[in-house]
mmCIF file of C-alpha atoms in Angstrom:
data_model
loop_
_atom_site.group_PDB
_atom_site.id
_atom_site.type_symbol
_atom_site.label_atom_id
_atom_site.label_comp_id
_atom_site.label_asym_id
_atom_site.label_seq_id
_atom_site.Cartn_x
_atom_site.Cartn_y
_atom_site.Cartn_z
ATOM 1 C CA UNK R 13 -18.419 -95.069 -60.210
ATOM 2 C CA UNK R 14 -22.029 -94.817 -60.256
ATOM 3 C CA UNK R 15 -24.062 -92.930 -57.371
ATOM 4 C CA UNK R 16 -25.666 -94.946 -54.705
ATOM 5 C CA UNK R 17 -29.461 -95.507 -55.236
ATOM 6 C CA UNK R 18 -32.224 -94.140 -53.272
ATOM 7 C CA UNK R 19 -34.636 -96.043 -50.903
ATOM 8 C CA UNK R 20 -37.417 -97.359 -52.181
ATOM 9 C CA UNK R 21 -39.679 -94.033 -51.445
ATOM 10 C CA UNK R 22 -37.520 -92.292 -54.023
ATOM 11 C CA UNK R 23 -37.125 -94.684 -56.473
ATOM 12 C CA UNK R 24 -40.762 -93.637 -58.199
ATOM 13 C CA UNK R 25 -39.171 -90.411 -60.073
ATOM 14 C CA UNK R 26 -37.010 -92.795 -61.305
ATOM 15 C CA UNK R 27 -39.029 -95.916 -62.170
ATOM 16 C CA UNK R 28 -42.572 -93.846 -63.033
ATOM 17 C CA UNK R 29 -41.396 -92.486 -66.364
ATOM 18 C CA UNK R 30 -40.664 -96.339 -67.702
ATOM 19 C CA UNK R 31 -43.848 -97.061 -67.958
ATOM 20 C CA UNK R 32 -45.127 -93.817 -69.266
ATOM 21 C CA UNK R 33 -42.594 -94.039 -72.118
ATOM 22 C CA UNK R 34 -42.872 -97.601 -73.137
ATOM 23 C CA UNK R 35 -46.519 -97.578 -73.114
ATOM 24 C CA UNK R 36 -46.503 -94.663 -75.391
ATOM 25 C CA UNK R 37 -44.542 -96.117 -77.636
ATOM 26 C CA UNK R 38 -46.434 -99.396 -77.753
ATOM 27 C CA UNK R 39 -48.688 -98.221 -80.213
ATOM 28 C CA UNK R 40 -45.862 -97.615 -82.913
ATOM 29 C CA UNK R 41 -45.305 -101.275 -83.010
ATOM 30 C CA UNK R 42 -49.261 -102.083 -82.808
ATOM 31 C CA UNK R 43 -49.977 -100.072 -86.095
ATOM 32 C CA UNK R 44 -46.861 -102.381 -87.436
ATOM 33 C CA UNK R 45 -47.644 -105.388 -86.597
ATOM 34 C CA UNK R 46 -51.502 -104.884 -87.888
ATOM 35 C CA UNK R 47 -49.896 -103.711 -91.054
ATOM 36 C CA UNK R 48 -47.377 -105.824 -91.935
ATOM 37 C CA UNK R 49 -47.935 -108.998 -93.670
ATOM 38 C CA UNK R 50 -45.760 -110.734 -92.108
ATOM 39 C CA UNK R 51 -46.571 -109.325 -88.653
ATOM 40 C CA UNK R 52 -44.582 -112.030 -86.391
ATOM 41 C CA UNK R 53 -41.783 -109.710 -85.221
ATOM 42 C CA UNK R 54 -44.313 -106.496 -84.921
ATOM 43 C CA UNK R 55 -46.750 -108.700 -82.760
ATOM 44 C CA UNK R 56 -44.053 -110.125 -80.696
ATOM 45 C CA UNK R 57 -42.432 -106.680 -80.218
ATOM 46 C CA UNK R 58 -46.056 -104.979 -79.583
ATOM 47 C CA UNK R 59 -46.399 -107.927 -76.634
ATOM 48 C CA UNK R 60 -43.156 -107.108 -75.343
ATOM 49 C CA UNK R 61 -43.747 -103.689 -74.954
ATOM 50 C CA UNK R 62 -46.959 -103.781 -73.834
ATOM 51 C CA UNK R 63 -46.240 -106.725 -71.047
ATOM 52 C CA UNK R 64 -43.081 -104.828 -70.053
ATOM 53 C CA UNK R 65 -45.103 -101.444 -69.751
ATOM 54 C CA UNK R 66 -47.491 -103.341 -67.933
ATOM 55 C CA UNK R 67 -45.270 -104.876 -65.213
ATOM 56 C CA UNK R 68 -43.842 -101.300 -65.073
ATOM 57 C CA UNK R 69 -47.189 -99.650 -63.890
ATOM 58 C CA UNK R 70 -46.957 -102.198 -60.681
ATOM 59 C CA UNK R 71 -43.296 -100.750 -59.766
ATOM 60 C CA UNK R 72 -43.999 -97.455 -60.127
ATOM 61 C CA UNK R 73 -47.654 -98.029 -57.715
ATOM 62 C CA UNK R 74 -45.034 -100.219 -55.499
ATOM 63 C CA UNK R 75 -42.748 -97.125 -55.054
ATOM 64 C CA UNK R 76 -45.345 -94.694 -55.022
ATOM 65 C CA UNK R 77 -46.852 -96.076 -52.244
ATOM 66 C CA UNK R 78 -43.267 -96.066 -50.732
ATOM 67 C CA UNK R 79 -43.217 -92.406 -51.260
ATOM 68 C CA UNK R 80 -46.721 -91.850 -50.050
ATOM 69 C CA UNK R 81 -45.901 -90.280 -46.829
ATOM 70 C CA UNK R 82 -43.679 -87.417 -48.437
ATOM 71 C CA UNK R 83 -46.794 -86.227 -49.409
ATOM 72 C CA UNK R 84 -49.657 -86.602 -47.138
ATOM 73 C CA UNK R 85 -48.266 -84.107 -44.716
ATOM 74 C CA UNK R 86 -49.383 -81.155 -47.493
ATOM 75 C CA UNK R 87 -52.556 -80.374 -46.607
ATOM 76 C CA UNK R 88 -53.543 -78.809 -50.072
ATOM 77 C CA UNK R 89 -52.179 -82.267 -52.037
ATOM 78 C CA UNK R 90 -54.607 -84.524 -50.716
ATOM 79 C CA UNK R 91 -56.900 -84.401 -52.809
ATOM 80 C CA UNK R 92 -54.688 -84.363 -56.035
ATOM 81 C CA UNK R 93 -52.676 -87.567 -54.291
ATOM 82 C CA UNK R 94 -55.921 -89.233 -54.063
ATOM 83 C CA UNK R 95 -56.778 -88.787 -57.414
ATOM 84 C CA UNK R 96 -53.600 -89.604 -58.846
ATOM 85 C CA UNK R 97 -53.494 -93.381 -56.358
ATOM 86 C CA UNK R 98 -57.112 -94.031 -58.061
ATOM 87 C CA UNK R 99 -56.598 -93.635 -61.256
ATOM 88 C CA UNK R 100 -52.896 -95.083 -61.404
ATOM 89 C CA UNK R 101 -54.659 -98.212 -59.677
ATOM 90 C CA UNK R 102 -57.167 -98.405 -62.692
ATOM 91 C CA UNK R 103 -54.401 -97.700 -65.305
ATOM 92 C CA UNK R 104 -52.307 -100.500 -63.222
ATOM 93 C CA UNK R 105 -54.978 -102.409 -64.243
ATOM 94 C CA UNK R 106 -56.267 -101.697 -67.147
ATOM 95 C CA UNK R 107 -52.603 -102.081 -68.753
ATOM 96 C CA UNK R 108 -52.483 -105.152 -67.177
ATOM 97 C CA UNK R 109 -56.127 -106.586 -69.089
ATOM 98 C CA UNK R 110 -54.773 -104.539 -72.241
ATOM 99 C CA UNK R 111 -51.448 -107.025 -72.391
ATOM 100 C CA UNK R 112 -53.416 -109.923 -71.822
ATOM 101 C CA UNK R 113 -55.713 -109.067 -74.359
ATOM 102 C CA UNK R 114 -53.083 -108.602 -77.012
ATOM 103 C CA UNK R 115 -51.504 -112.097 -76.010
ATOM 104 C CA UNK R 116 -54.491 -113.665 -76.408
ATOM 105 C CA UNK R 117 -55.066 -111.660 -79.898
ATOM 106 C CA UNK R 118 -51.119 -112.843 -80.644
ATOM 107 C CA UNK R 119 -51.981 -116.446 -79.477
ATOM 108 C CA UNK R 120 -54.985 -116.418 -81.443
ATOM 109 C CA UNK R 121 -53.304 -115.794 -84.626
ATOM 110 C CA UNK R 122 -50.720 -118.150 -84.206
ATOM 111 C CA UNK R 123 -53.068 -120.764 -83.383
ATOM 112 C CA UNK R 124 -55.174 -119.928 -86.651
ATOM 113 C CA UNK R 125 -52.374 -119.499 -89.170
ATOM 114 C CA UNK R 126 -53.738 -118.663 -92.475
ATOM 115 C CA UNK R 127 -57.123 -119.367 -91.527
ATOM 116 C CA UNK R 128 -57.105 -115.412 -89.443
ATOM 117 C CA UNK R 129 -57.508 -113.420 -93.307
ATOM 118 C CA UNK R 130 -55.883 -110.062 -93.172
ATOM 119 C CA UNK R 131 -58.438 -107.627 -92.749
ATOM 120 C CA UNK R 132 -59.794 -109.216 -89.364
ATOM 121 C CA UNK R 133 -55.917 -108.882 -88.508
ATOM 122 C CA UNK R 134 -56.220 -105.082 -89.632
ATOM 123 C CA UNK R 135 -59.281 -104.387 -87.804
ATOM 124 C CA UNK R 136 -58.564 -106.402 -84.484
ATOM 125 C CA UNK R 137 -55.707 -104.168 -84.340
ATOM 126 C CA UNK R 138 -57.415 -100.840 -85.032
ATOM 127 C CA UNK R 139 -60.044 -101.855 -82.475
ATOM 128 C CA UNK R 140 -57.290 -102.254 -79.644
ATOM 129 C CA UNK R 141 -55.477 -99.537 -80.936
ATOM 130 C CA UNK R 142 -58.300 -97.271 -79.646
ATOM 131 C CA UNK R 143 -58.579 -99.575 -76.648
ATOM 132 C CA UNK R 144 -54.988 -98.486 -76.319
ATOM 133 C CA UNK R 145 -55.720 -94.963 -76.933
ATOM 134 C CA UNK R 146 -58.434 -94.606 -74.074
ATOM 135 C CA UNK R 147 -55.989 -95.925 -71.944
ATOM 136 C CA UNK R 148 -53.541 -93.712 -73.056
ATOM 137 C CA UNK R 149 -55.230 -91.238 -71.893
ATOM 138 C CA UNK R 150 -55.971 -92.349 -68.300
ATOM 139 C CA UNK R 151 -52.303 -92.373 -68.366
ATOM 140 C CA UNK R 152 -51.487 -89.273 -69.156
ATOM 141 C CA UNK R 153 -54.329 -88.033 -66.666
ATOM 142 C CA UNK R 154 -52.389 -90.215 -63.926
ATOM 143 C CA UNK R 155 -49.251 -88.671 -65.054
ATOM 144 C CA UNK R 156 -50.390 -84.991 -64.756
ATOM 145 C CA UNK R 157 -51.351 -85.240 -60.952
ATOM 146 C CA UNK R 158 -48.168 -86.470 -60.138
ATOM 147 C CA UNK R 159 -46.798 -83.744 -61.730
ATOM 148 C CA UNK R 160 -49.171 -81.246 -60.045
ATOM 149 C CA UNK R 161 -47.790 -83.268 -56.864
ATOM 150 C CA UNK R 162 -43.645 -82.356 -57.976
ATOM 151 C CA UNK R 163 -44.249 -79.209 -59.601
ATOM 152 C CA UNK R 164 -47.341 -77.701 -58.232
ATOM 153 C CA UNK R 165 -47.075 -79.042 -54.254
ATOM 154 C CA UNK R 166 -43.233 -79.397 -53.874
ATOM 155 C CA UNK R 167 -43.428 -82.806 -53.249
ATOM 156 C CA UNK R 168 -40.154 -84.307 -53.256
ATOM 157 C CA UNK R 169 -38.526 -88.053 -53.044
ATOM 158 C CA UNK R 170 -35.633 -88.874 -50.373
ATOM 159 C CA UNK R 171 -32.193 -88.992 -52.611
ATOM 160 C CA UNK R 172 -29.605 -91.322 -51.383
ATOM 161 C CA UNK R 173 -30.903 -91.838 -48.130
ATOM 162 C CA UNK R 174 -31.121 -88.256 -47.176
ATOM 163 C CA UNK R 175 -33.906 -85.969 -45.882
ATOM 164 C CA UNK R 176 -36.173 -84.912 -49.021
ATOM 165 C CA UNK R 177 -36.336 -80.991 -49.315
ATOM 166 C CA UNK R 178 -39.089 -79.196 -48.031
ATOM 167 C CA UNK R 179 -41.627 -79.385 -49.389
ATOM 168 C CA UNK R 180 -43.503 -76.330 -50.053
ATOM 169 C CA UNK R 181 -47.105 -75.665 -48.845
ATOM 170 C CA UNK R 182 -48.790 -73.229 -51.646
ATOM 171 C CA UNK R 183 -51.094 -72.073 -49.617
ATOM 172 C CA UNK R 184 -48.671 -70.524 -47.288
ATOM 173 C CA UNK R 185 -46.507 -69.563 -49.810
ATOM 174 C CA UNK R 186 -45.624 -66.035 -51.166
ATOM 175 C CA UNK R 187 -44.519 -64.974 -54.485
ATOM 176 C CA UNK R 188 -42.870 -61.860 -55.328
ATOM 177 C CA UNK R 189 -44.287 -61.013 -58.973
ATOM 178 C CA UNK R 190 -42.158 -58.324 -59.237
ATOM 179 C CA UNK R 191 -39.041 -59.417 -60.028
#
């Protein structure tokens, strides 16, 4: 059968990569829908994505907050956990205003019919494209630090219930180059 699943402070390996994924892959259907000329499907499946990535960046801060304490007691990851609550709040955010924007662009051009001329379709979706893009970035910024946390710090979720592995404090750590 299928494994049991973790608390909720180590569901955010699990549930953090959603959003990353879907939100990069937003853009795909973005440069679709503002090419197509029949961009009803493309818009709606832009929307989707970007509402669903959206909704995803509030489970993953939701779990992540969960999972908080499995890294405040490393000293040296403070700072980098800091960083990485601050700017996944903005992201949160920011994703958040970016899929309400695009409804209201979506809503806008149903509303209008054939009154909204393709090339203000074309360049409303270039403009949030790079909108997007900015964004984008953020992410991957927010991404980074809590991968400095896992790979970097040794900061690990609780699986199943259990006791999370040490974690390991790099600045008391030693490493044998010389194997």
């Amino acid at each position: 059968m299928f494994p049991p699943l973790p608390p909720i402070n180590g569901l955010h390996p699990i549930v953090v990569h959603f959003p990353i994924a879907i939100l990069l892959i937003a853009p795909v259907f973005l440069v679709l829908a503002g090419a197509s000329k029949r961009p009803g499907a493309m818009a709606a499946s832009a929307l989707i994505m970007l509402v669903l990535g959206a909704a995803f960046t509030f489970l993953a801060a939701m779990t992540g907050e969960a999972a908080e304490d499995q890294a405040e007691g490393i000293a040296a990851a403070r700072a980098v956990l800091e960083r990485h609550e601050e700017l996944g709040g903005i992201a949160r955010f920011v994703f958040g205003g970016l899929a309400l924007l695009y409804a209201g662009i979506v809503a806008f051009a149903l509303w209008s019919k054939d009154r909204l001329k393709r090339p203000l379709w074309i360049a409303t979706h270039a403009g949030f494209l790079l909108l997007h893009a900015g964004t984008c970035l953020l992410l991957a910024n927010v991404a980074h630090d809590g991968g400095r946390l896992v790979h970097e710090f040794g900061v690990r979720a609780p699986i199943a219930g259990g006791a999370p592995p040490a974690a390991v404090d790099p600045a008391t750590s030693h490493h044998d180059d010389d194997d």
